[in-house]
PDB file of C-alpha atoms in Angstrom:
ATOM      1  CA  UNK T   1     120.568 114.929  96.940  1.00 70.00           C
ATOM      2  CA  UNK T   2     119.259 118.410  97.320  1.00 86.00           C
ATOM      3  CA  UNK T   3     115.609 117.479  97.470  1.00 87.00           C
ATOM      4  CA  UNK T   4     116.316 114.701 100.236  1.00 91.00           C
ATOM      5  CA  UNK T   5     118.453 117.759 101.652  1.00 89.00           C
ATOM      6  CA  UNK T   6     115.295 119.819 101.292  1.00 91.00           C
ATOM      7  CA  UNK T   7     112.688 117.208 102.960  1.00 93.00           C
ATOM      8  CA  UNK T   8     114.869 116.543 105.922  1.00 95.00           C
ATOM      9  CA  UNK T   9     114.910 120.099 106.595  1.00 96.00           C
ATOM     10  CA  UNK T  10     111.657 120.699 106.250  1.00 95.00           C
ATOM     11  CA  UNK T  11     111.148 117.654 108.309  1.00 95.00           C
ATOM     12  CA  UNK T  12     113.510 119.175 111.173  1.00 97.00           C
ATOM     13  CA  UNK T  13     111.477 122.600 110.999  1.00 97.00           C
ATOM     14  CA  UNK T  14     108.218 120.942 111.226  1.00 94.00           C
ATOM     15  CA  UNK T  15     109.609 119.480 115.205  1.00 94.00           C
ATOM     16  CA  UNK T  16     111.584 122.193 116.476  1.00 97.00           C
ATOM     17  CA  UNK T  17     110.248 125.097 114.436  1.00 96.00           C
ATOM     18  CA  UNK T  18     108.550 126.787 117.996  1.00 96.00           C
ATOM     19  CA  UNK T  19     112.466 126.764 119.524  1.00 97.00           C
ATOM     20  CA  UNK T  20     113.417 129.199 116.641  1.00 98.00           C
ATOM     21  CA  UNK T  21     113.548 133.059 116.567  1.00 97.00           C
ATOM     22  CA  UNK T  22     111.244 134.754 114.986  1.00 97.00           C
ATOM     23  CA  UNK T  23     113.254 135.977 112.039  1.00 96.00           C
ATOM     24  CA  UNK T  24     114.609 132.021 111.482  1.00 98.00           C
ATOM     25  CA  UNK T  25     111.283 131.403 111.444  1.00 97.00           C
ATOM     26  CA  UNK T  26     110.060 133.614 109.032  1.00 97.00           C
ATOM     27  CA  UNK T  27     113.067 133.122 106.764  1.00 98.00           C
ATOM     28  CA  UNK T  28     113.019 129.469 106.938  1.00 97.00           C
ATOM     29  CA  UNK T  29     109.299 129.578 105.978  1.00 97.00           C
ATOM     30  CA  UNK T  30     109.777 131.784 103.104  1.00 97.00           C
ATOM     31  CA  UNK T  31     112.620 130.028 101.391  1.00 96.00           C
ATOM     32  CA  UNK T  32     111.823 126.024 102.125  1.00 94.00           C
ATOM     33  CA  UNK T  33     107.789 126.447 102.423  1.00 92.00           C
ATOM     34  CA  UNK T  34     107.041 129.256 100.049  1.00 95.00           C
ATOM     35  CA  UNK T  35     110.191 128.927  97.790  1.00 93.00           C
ATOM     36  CA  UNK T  36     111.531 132.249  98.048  1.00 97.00           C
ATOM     37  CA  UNK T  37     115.061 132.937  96.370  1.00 96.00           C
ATOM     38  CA  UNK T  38     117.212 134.618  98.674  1.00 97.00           C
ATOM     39  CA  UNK T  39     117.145 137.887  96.750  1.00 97.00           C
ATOM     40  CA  UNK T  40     113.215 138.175  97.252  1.00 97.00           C
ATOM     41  CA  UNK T  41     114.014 137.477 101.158  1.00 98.00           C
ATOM     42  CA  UNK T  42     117.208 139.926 101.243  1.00 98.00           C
ATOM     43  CA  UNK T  43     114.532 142.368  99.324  1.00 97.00           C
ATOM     44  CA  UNK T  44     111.427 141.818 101.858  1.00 96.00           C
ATOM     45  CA  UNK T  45     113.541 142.279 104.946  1.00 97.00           C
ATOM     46  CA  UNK T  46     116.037 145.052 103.402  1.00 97.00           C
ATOM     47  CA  UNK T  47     119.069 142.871 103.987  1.00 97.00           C
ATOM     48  CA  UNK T  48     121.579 141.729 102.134  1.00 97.00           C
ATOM     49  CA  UNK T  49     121.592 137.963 100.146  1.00 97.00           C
ATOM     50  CA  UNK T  50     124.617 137.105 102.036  1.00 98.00           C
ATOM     51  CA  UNK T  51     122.620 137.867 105.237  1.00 97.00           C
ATOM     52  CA  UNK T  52     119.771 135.615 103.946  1.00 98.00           C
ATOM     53  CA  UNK T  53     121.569 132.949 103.277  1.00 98.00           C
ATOM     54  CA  UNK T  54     123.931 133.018 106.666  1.00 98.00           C
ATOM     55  CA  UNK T  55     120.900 133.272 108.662  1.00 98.00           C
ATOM     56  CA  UNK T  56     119.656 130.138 106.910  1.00 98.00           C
ATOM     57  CA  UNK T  57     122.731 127.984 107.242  1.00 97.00           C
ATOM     58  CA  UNK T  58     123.138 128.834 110.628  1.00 98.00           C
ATOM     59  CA  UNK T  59     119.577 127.879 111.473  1.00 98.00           C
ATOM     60  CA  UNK T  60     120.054 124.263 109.368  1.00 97.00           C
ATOM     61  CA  UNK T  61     122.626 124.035 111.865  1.00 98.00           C
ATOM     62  CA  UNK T  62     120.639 124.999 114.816  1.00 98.00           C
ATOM     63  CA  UNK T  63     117.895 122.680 113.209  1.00 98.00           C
ATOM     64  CA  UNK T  64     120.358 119.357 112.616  1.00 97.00           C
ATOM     65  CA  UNK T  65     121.751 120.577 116.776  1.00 98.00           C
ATOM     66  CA  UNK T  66     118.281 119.990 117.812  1.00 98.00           C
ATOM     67  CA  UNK T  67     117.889 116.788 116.351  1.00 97.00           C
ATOM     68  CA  UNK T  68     121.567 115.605 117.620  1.00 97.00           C
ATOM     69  CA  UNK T  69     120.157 116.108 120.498  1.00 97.00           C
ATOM     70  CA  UNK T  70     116.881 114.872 121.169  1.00 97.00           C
ATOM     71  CA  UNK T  71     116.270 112.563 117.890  1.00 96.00           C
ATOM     72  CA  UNK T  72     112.401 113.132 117.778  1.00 94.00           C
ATOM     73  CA  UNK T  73     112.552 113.435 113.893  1.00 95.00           C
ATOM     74  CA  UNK T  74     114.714 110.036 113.807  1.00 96.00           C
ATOM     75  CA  UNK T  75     112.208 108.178 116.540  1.00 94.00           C
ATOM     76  CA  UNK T  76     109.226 110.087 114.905  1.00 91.00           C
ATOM     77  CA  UNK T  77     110.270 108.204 111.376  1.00 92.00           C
ATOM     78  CA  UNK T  78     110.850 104.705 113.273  1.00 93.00           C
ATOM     79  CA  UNK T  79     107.761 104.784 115.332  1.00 89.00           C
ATOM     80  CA  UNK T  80     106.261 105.249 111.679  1.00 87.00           C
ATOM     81  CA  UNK T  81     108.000 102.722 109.985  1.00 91.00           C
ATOM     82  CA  UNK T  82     107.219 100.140 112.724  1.00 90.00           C
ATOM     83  CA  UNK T  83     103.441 101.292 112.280  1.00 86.00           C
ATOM     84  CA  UNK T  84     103.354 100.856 108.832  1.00 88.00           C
ATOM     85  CA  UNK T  85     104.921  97.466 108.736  1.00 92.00           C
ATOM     86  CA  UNK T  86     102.332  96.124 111.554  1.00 90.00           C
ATOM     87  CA  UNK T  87      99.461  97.485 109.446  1.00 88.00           C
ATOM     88  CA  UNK T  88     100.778  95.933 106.300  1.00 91.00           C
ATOM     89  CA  UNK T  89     101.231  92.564 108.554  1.00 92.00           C
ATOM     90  CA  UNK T  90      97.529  92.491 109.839  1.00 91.00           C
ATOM     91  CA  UNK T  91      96.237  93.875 106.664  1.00 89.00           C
ATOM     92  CA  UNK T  92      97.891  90.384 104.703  1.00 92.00           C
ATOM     93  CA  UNK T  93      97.208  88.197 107.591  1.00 93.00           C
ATOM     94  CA  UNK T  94      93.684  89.517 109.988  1.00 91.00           C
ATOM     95  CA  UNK T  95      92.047  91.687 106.950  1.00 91.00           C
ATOM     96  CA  UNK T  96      89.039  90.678 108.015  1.00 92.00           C
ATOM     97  CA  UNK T  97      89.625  91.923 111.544  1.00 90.00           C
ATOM     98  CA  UNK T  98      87.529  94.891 112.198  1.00 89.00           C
ATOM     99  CA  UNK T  99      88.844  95.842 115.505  1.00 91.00           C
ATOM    100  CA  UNK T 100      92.453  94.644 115.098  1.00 89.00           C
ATOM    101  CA  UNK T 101      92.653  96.872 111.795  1.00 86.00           C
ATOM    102  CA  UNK T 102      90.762  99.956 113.874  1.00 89.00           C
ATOM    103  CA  UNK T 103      93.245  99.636 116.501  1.00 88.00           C
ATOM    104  CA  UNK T 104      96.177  99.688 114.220  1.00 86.00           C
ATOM    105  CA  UNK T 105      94.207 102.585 112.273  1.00 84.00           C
ATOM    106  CA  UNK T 106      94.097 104.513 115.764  1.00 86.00           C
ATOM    107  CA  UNK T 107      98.221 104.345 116.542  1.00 80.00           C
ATOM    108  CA  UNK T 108      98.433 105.791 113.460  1.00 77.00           C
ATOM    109  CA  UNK T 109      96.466 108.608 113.496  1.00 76.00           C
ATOM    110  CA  UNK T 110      97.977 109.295 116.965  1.00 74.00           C
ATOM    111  CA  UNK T 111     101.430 109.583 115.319  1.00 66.00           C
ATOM    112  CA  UNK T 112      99.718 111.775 113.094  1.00 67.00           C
ATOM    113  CA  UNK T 113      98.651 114.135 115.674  1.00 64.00           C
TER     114      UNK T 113
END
């Protein structure tokens, strides 16, 4: 439960990590990208743990707000889904498709982008 906890953060960062202050940011960064504890955080920033880990519950909060709110994680993980079940479709039925299979490889790499 606590990694899935841990990806969908991360996940949620990744889209509305520029909406952020700069100290969520940077804390945010530090404990779910660099894995930080909250003591080497409290430590780098001369705050307390308790502060540390406040700051990043609030701005989980902030994070799953964001996402309440304009679902681009949720339609960002559909619009994926649907692409990978189309290429999966023309890759058992058209493999032999060159442009059908470059098209498909194209929508992809724009959800990529």
């Amino acid at each position: 439960m606590e990694l899935e906890k841990n990806n969908r953060i991360n996940s949620l960062f990744a889209f509305y990590q520029p909406l952020l202050t700069a100290k969520q940011n940077n804390y945010m960064q530090l404990y779910y990208g660099d894995d930080y504890s909250l003591g080497e955080i409290a430590e780098e920033y001369s705050v307390s743990r308790q502060a540390v880990y406040d700051n990043l519950r609030r701005t989980e909060k902030i994070l799953d707000d964001y996402e309440e709110k304009l679902h681009l994680f949720q339609e960002f993980t559909a619009r994926n889904d649907q692409a990978d079940e189309i290429q999966a479709y023309v890759a058992q039925n058209y493999p032999h498709d060159g442009k059908l299979n470059r098209l498909v490889a194209g929508l992809e790499n724009l959800e990529e982008q």
